[in-house]
Each structure stands twice: as C-alpha cells, then as structure tokens.
mmCIF file of C-alpha atoms and ligand atoms in Angstrom:
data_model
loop_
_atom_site.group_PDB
_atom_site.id
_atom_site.type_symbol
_atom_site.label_atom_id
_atom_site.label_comp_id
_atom_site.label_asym_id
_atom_site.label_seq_id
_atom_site.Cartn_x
_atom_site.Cartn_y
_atom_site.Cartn_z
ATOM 1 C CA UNK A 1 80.548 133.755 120.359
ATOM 2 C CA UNK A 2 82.942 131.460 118.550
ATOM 3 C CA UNK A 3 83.868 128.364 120.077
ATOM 4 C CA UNK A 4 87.108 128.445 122.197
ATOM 5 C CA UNK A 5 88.025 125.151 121.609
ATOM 6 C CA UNK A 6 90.360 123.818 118.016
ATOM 7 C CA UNK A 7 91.217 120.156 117.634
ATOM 8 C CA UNK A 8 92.839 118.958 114.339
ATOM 9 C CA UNK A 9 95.536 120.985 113.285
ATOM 10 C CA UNK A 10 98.259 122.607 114.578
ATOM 11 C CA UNK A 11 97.350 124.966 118.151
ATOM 12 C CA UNK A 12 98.852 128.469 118.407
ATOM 13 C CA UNK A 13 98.006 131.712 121.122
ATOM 14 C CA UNK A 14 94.928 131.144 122.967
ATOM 15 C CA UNK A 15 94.326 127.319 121.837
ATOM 16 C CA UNK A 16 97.700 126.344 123.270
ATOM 17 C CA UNK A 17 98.003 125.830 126.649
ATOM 18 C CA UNK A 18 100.637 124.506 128.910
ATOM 19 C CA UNK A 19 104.089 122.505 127.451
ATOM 20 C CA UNK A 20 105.798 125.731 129.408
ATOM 21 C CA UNK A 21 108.252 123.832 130.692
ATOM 22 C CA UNK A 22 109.025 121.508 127.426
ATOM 23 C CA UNK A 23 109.168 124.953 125.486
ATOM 24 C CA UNK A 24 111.113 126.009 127.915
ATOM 25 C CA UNK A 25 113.565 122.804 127.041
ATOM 26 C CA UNK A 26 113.573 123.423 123.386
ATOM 27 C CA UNK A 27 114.265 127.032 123.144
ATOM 28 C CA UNK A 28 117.312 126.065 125.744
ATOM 29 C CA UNK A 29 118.263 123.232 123.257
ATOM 30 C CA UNK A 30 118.164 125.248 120.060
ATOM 31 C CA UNK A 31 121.092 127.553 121.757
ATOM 32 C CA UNK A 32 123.492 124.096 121.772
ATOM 33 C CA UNK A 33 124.845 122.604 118.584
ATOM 34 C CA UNK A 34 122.521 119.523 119.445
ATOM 35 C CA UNK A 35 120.024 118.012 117.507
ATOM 36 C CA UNK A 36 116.595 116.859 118.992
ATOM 37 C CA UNK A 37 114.564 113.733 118.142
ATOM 38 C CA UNK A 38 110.993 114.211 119.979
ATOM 39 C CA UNK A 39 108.432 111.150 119.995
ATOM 40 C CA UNK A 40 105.108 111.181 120.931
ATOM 41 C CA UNK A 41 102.176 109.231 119.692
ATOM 42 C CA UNK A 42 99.982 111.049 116.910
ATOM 43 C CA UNK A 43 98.040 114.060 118.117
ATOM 44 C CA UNK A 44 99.682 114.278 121.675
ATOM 45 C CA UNK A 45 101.116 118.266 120.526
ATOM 46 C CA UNK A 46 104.644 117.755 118.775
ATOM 47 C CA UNK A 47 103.995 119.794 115.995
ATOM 48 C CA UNK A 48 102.463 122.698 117.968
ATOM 49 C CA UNK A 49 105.001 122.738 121.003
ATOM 50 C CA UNK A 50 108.167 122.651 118.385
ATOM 51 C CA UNK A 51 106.139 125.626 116.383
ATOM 52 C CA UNK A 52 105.897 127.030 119.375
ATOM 53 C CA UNK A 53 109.502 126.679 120.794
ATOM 54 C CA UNK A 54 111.141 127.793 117.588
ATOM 55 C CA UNK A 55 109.355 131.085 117.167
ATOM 56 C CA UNK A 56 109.849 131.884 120.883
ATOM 57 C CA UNK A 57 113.464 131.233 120.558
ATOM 58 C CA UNK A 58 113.150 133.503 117.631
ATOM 59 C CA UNK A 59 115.093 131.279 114.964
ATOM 60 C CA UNK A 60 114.848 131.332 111.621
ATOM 61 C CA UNK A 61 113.271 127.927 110.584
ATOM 62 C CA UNK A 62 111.694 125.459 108.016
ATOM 63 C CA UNK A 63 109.580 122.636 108.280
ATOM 64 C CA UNK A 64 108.327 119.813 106.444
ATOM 65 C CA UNK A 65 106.212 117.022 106.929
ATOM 66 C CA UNK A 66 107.757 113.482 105.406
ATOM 67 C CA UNK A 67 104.364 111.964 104.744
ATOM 68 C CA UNK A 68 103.703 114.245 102.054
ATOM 69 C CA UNK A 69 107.221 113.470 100.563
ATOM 70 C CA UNK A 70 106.315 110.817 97.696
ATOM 71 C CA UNK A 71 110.113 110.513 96.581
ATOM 72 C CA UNK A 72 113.769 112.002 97.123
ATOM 73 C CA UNK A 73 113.702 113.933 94.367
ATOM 74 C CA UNK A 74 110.323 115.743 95.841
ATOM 75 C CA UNK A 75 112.062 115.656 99.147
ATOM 76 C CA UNK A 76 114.972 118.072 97.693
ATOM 77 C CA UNK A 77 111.745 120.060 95.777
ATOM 78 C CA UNK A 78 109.583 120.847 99.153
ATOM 79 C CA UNK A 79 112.856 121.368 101.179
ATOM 80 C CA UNK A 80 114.059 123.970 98.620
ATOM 81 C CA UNK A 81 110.069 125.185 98.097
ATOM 82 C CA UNK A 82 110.403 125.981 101.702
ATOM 83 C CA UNK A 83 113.957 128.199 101.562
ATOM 84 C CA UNK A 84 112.625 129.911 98.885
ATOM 85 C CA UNK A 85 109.654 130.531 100.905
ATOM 86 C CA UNK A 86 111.534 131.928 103.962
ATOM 87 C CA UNK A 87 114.655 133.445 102.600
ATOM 88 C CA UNK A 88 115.812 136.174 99.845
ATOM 89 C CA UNK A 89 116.290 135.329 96.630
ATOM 90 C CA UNK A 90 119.565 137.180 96.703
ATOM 91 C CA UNK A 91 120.966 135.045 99.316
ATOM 92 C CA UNK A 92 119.996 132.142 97.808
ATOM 93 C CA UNK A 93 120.777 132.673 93.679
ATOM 94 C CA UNK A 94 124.431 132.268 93.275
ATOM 95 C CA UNK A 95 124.502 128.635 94.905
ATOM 96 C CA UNK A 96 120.674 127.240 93.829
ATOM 97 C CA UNK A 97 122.140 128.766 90.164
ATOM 98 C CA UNK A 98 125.184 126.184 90.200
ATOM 99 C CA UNK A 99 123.013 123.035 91.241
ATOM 100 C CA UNK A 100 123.798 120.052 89.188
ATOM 101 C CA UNK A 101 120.591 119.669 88.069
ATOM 102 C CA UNK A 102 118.438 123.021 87.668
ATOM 103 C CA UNK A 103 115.247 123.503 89.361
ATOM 104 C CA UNK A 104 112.323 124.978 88.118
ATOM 105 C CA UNK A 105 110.699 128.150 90.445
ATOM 106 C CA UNK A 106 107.301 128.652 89.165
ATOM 107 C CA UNK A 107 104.141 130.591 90.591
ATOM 108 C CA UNK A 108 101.066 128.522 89.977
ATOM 109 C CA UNK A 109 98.587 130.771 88.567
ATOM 110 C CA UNK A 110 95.371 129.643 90.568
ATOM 111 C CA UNK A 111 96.512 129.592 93.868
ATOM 112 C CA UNK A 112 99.415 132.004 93.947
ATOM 113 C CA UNK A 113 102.032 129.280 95.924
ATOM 114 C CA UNK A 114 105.529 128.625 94.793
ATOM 115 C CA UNK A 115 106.319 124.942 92.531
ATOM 116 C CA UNK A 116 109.518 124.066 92.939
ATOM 117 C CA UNK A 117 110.700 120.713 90.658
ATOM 118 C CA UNK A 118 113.643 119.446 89.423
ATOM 119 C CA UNK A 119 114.248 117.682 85.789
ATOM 120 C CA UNK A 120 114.488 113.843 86.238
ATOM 121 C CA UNK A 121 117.697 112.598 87.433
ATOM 122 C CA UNK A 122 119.242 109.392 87.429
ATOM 123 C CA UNK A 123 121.188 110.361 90.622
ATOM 124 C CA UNK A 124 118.414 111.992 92.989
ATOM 125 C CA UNK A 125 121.498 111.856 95.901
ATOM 126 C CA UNK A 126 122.867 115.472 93.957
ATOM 127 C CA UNK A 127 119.742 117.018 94.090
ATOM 128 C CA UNK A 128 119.410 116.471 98.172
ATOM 129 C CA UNK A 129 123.192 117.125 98.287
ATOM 130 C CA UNK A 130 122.610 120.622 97.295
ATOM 131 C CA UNK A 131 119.948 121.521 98.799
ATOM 132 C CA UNK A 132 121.111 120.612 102.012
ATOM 133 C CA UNK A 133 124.685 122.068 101.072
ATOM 134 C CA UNK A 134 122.243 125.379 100.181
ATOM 135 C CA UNK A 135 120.816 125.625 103.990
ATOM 136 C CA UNK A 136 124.058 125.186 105.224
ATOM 137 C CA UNK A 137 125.758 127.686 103.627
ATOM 138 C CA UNK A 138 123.016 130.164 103.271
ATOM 139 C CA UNK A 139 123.581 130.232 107.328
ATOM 140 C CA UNK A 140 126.477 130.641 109.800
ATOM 141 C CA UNK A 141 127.437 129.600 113.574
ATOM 142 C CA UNK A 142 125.690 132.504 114.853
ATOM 143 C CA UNK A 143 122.636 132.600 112.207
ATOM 144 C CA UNK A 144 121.965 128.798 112.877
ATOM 145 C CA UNK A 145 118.928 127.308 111.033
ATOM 146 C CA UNK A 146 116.210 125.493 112.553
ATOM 147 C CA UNK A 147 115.232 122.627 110.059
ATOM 148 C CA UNK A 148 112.152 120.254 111.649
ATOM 149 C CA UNK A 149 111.421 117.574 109.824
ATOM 150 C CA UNK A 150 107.904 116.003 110.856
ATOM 151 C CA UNK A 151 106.370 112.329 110.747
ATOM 152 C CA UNK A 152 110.392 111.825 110.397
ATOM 153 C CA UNK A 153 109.724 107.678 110.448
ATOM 154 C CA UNK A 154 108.617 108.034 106.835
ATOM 155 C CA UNK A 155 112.128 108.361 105.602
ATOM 156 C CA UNK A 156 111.965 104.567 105.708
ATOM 157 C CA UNK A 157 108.837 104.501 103.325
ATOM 158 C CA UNK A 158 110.376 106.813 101.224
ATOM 159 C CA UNK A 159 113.349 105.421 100.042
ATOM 160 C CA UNK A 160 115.461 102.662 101.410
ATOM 161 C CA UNK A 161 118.886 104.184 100.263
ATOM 162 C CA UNK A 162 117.948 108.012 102.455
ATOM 163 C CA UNK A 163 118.186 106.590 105.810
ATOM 164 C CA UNK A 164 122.058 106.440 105.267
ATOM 165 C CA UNK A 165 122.275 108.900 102.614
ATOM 166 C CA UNK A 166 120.660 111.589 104.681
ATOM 167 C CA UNK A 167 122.801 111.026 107.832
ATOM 168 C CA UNK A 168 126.159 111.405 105.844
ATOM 169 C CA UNK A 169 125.056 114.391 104.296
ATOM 170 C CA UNK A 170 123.964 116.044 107.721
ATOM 171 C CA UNK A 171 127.346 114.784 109.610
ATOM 172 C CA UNK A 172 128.869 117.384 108.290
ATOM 173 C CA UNK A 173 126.984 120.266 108.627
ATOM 174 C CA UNK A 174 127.714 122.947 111.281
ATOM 175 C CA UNK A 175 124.778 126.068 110.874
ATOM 176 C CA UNK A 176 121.657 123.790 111.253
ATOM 177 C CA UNK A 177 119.921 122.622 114.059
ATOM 178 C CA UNK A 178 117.563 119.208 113.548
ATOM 179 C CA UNK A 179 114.701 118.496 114.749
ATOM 180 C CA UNK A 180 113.339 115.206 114.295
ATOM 181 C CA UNK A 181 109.493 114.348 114.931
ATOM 182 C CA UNK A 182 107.978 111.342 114.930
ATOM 183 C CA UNK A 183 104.911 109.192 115.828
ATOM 184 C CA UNK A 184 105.638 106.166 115.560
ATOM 185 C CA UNK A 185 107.141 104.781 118.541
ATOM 186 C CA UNK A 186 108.727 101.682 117.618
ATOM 187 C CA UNK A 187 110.216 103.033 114.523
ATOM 188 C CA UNK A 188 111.495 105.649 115.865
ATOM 189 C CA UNK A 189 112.761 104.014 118.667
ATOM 190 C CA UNK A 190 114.746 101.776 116.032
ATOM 191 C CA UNK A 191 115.789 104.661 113.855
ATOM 192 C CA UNK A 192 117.667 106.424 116.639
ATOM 193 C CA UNK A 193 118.398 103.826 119.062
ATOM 194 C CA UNK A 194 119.018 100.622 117.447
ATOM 195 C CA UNK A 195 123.137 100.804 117.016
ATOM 196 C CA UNK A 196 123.156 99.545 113.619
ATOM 197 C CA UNK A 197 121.090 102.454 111.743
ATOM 198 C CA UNK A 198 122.648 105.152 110.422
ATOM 199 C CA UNK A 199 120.631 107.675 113.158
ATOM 200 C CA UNK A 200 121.626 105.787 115.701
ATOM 201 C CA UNK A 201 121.986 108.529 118.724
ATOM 202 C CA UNK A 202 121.731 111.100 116.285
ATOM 203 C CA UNK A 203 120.286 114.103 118.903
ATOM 204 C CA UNK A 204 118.572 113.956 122.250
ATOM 205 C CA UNK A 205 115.703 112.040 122.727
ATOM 206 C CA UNK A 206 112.114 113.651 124.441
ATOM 207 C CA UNK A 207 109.341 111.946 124.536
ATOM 208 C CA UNK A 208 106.118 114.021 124.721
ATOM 209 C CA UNK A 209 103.463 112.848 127.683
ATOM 210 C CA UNK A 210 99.223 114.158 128.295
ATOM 211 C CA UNK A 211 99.007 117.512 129.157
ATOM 212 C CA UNK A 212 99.010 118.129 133.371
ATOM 213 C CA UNK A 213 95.500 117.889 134.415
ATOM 214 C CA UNK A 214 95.722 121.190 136.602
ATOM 215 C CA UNK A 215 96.436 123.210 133.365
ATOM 216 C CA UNK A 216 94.072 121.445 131.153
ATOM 217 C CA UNK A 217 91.518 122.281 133.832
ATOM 218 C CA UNK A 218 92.044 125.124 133.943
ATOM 219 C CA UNK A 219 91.933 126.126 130.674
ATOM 220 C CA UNK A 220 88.760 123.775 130.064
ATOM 221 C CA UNK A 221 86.731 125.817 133.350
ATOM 222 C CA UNK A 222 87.616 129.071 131.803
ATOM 223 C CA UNK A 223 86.368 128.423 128.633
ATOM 224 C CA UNK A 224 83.155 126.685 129.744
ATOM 225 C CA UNK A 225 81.819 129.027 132.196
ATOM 226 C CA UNK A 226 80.586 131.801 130.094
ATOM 227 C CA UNK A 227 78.162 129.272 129.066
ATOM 228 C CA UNK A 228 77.951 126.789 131.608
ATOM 229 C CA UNK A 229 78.437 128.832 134.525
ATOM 230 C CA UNK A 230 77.851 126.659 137.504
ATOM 231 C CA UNK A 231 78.067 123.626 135.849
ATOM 232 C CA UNK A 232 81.255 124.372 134.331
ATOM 233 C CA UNK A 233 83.452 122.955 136.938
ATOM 234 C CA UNK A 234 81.951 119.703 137.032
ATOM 235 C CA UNK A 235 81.930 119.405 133.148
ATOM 236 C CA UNK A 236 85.775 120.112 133.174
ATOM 237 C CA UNK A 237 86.416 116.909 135.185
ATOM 238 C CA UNK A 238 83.838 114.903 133.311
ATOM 239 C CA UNK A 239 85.957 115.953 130.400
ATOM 240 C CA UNK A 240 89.055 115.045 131.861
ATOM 241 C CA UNK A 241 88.320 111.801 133.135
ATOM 242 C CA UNK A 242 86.887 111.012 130.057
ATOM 243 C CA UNK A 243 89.840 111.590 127.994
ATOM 244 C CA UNK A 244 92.206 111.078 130.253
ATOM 245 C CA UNK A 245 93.941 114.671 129.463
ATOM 246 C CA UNK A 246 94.561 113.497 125.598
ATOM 247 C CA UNK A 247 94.934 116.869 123.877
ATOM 248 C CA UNK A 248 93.695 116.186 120.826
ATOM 249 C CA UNK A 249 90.323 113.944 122.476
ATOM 250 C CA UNK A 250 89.886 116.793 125.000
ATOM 251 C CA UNK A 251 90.140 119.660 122.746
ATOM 252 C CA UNK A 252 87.534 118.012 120.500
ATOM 253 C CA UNK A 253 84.947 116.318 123.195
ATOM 254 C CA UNK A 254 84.858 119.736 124.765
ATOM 255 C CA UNK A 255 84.442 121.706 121.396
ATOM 256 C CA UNK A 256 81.143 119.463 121.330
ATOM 257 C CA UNK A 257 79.803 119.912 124.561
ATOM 258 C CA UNK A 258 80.607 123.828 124.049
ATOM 259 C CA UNK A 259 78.051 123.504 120.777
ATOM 260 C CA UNK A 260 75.717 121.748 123.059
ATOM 261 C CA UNK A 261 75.932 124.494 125.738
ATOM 262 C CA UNK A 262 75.419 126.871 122.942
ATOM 263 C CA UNK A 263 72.445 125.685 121.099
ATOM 264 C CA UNK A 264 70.366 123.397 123.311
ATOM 265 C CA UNK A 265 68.096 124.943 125.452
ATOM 266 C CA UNK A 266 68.450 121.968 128.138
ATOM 267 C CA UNK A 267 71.441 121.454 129.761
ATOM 268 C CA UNK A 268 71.667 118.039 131.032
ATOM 269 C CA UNK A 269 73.879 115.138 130.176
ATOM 270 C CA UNK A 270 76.005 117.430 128.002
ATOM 271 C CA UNK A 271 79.090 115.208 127.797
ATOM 272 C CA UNK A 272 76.650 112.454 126.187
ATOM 273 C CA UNK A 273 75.161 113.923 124.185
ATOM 274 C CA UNK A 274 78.831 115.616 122.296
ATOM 275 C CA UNK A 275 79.632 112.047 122.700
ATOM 276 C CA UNK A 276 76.739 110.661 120.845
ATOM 277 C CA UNK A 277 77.197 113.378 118.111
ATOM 278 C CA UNK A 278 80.761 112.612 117.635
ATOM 279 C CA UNK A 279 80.580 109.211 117.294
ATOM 280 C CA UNK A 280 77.411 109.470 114.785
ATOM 281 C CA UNK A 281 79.728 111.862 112.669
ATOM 282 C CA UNK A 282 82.390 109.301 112.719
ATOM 283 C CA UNK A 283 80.422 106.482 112.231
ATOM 284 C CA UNK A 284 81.055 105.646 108.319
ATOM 285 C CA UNK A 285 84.589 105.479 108.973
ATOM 286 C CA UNK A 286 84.603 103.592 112.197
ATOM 287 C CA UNK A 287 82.902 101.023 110.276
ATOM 288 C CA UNK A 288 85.741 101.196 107.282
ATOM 289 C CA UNK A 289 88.193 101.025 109.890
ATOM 290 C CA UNK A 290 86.769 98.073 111.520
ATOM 291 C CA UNK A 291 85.961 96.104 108.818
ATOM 292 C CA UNK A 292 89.742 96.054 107.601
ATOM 293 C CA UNK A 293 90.809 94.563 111.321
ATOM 294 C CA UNK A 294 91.392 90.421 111.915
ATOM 295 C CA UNK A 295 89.381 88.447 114.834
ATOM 296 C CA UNK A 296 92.295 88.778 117.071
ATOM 297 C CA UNK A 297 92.487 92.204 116.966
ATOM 298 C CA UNK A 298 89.219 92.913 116.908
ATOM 299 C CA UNK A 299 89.471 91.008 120.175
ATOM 300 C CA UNK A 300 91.486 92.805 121.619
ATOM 301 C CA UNK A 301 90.421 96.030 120.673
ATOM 302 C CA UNK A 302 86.829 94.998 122.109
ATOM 303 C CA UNK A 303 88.510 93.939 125.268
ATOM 304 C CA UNK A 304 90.300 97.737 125.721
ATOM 305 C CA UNK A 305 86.968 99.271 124.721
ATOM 306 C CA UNK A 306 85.236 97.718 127.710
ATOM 307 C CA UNK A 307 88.207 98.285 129.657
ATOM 308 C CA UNK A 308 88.134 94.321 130.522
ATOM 309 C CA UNK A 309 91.235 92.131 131.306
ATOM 310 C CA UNK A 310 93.195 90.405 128.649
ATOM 311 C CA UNK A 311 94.661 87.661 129.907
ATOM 312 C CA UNK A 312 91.519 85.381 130.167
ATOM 313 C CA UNK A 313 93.031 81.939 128.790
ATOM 314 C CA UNK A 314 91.130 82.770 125.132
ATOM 315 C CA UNK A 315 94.336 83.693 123.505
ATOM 316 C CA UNK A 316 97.344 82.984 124.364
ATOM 317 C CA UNK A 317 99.990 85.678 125.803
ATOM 318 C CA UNK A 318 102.043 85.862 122.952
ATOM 319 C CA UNK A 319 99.009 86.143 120.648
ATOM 320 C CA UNK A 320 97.576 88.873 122.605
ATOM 321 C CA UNK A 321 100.803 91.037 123.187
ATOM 322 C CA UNK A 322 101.520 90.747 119.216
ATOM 323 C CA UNK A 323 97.944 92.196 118.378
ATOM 324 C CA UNK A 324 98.927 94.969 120.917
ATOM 325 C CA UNK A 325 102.099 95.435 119.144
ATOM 326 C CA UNK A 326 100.558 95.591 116.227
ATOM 327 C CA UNK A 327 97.796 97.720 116.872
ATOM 328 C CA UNK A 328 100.059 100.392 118.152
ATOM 329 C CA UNK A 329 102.525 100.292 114.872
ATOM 330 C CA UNK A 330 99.210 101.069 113.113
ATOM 331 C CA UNK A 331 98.320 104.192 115.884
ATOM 332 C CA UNK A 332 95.032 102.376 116.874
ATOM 333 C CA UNK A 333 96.492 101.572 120.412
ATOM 334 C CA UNK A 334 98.478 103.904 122.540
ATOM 335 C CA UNK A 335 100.849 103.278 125.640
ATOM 336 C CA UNK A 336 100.929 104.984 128.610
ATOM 337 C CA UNK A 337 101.146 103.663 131.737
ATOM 338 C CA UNK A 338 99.100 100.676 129.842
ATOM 339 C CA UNK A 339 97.804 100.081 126.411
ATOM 340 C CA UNK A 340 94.846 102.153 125.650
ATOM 341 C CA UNK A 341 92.464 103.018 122.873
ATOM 342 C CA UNK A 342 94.176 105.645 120.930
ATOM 343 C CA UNK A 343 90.806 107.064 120.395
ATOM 344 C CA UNK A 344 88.309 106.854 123.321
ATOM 345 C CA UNK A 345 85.035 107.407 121.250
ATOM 346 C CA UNK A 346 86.153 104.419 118.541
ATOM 347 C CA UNK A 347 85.801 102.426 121.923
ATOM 348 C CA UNK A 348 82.395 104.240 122.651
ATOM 349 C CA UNK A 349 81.248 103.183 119.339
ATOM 350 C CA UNK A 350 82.664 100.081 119.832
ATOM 351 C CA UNK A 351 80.848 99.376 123.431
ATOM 352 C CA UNK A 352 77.429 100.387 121.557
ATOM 353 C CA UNK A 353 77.634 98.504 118.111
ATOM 354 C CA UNK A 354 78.981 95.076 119.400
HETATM 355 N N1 ADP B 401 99.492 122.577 124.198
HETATM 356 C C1 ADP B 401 98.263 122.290 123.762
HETATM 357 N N2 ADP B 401 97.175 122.892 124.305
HETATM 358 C C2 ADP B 401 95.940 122.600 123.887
HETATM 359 N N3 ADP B 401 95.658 121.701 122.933
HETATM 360 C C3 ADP B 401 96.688 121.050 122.355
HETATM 361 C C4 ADP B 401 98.036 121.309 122.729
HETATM 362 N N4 ADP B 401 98.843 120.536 121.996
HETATM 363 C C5 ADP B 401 98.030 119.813 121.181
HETATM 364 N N5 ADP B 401 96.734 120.115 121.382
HETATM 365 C C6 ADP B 401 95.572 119.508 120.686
HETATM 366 O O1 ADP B 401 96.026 118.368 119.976
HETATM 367 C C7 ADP B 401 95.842 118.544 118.557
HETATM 368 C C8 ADP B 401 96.991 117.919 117.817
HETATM 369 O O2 ADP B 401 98.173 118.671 117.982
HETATM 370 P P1 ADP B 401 99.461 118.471 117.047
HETATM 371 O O3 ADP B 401 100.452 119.492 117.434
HETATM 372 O O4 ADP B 401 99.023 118.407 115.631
HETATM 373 O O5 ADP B 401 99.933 117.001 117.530
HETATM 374 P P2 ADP B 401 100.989 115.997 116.884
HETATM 375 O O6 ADP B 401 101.935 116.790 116.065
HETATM 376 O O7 ADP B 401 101.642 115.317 118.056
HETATM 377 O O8 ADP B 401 100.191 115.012 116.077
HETATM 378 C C9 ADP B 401 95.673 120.029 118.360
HETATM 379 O O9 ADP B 401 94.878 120.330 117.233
HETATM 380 C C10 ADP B 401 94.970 120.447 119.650
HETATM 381 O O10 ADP B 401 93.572 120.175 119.567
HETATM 382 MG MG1 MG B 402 102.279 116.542 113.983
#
C-alpha cells in the first residue's frame, strides 16, 4: 500500500482536499478582467489551490516562481522558457524573432528541458518589455492568459528598479490575467497596500486561512482506517489538535503515523512516536537554525514553544512584539488568531532540548 498522505510540494487529485469554495472564487475571478493578489503564510496551499483553480477554469496559463529568479534579465529568460513551453512555435516566431535583443532556444542535451538566455544587455527593461509585449499579443480578450507569478515579494530582492518597471509595463495590457502569490505577509501587505508603491491596489486581495477541520477530518479518518481501523477516529483528532489543521504539518505528522501503522507491530502512542521520528530527522537543521537566532528571540520562541505567556516583566513590550515581528518576516512565527510556531515540531524539539 503506498502511503496516502504527500507533504512538500505542490498537492493535486486525491492529496488535495477541500479549498472548494476558494476554487470556486478563483475560477469566478479568472472570468473578470481583475487581477488577484493571494497571501498566505508559506505552506498554507497557495500554490496548489491556484494550480488547481486555473486548470478547472480551463485557462491557458504559466507560472513562475520569483525566488528562483536571480536577475531581470533571467526573469524575461524563465518567463519566455515557460511560453515556449506551453505555446506553438508558430504563434510565437514572428514577434520573439523581432526582439531587441535575440534569445537563445537551446535543448540541453542531458536532461532534455528547454534553455532559454538572452545576450547581455545594458538595458535588461527591453528584454522584459518584450516578453511581456509577447504574452500579450500572443493572446486576445476572449483567449485571456493566466500568468501566476509565485513568492511574488521577491521582486523587491530582485531588483530595486522592477517594482515600478513591472507595473507600467502590465498597466497596459488587456489579454492577461495576474495572479500574484506571496508569503510574506508584511511585504506583501506593503507591496499592494501601502499607497506609495507602484502595486498599490493592483488586484483583489485573498488571504488564504487552515483548512476546515470537518474536511481535514475527514479526509485524515478515511485514509487511516484501512490501517488503523478502530483507532482511526481518535488518531484523526490527535492529529488535528496537534497541528491545529496546518496543511502542510498535518499532511506530514500523519504521513508518519501512517508509516508507524504500517510497520510497527504495536500500535500504541502512534502520534509520538511520528513525532519523535520527525523531529530526530530534523534535528541537524533545527540546531543550524537555532544557533543563527539572538537571546531575545530565542526567548521568545521558547516562550511560544511551551505555549507560556509573554508579557512577564523580562522584556519589555516593545522588545517582545519586535522579536515577534521579526520572527514572522523570517517565516519562523505565524499569525492566526495569535502568534504561533510556524512549525509545531521545531517547538517539540525545542520543549525537549532546552
Ligand atoms: N488543499 C489541500 N489539501 C491537502 N493538503 C494540502 C492542501 N493544500 C496544501 N496542502 C499541504 O500543504 C503543502 C504545501 O502546499 P503548497 O501549495 O506548496 O503551499 P504554499 O504554496 O502556500 O507554500 C502540500 O504539500 C500539502 O502537504
Ligand atoms: Mg507556494
């Protein structure tokens, strides 16, 4: 039996469960001239809902992911790597052949893909000019392309100058439908609504919450019982409660448990035992990660592990709320209805090393 559970990467068919109704939102979205900005912290399900929407709606599409964009000039090379990869040559040759600056298509030989690169340019605004001028015209008002650009906040890291550049060049652009993901809250709270950048209420805003516990449950129960039969009920909620309905933590405490099920003949304290394997795997780079923090935050961080109050008089307010702020820019810290662990088993480490 292979295990029914996938954490990591993006979840398609039988690993994806729920979002109906945000699908539901997206594929009625894509229909409008709109664009959509959708935030979320890391591994709460953007990229696989927005997979997800698009090909229900149908709708031709391309994606990329900003943090592997090193420059603009690779920008414009992956964005036209990934037309080439989704459309005909034919409708593409007559414009990418009148580019300012010429790219070079080649095949790698060992692993088959498509390279797409440009010769250096002093001006790398042409060579994102184009390519952008090349989705929009390779498209029409009734043939609208679906371009998502993921871990959008990058464009900051990236170049200082394609904040501004990019939004002029996509203000005037009819056949193409954004969509704009990103994980970093604050930024991209300040990309789209802080008034003085160039995004600035660029496309609706969603943000993405925990999957409902009902369908989670569901889908946990249904999955357990062929190996935990009776048990399985009560395992679901142990789950749950344990990760609080995080899709990523749940998916990947439950693949555990599921190996446990699976391969140890005694079935008792399952969920501690996946626990105590998953923090043992993680336990080199726990350390690495700790090492790296300052006393305040480790402070903190200790404090949300243990789920203990903050405001004990050992730091002041200010102190404390600018670790939290902090810790969240760097994705170590969540909020939800409160600040949280992003991951619950760095706190169960955590709890057992200090
Ligand atoms: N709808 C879903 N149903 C089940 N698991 C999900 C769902 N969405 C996300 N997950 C879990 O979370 C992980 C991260 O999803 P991903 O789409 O990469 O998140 P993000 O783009 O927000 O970082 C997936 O590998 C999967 O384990
Ligand atoms: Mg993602």
């Amino acid at each position: 039996m292979e295990n029914p559970f996938k954490f990591g990467s993006i979840v398609e068919d039988e690993f994806f469960t729920d979002r109906v109704q945000e699908t539901e939102y997206i594929c009625n979205y894509l229909q409008s001239r709109n664009h959509l900005v959708l935030i979320s912290p890391r591994r709460f399900g953007k990229s696989s809902l927005v997979l997800k929407a698009v090909k229900k709606a149908n709708r031709p599409y391309i994606q990329l992911n900003l943090q592997r964009v090193t420059s603009i000039a690779d920008f414009a090379a992956k964005l036209l790597r990934e037309i080439y990869n989704t459309h005909t040559w034919t409708k593409i040759k007559d414009q990418v052949m009148r580019f300012r600056v010429i790219p070079t298509i080649t095949t790698n030989q060992v692993t088959g893909a498509i390279e797409v690169g440009f010769q250096p340019t002093q001006d790398q605004r042409v060579l994102l000019e184009d390519v952008f001028a090349l989705m929009e015209n390779a498209h029409t008002e009734s043939d609208r392309l679906v371009v998502i650009l993921d871990e959008f906040q990058e464009i900051r890291a990236i170049s200082p100058v394609l904040e501004k550049t990019l939004r002029a060049i996509m203000q005037e652009q009819k056949h193409i439908n954004y969509i704009l993901l990103g994980s970093q809250e604050s930024m991209m709270t300040d990309i789209f609504e802080n008034v003085q950048s160039p995004f600035y209420h660029f496309g609706g805003l969603m943000r993405l919450k925990k999957l409902p516990r009902e369908e989670f449950e569901e889908y946990l129960r249904t999955r357990f019982e062929p190996v935990f039969h009776a048990q399985a009920a009560d395992l679901t909620q142990q789950v749950l409660d344990y990760t609080q309905c995080h899709p990523y933590y749940t998916q990947e405490l439950a693949f555990y448990m599921w190996q446990v099920g699976m391969w140890e003949k005694k079935k008792e304290n399952v969920k501690q035992t996946a626990i105590r394997e998953i923090i043992d795997a993680y336990d080199l780079s726990y350390e690495r990660i700790w090492m790296n923090f300052n006393r305040t935050d480790m402070w903190v961080l200790q404090r949300l592990a243990a789920h203990a109050e903050l405001q004990t008089g050992e730091y002041r307010t200010s102190t404390i709320y600018s670790a939290l702020k902090r810790l969240q820019h760097a994705g170590h810290v969540i909020y939800t209805d409160r600040f949280e662990l992003e991951d619950p088993f760095f706190g169960e480490w955590l709890v057992a090393k200090h």
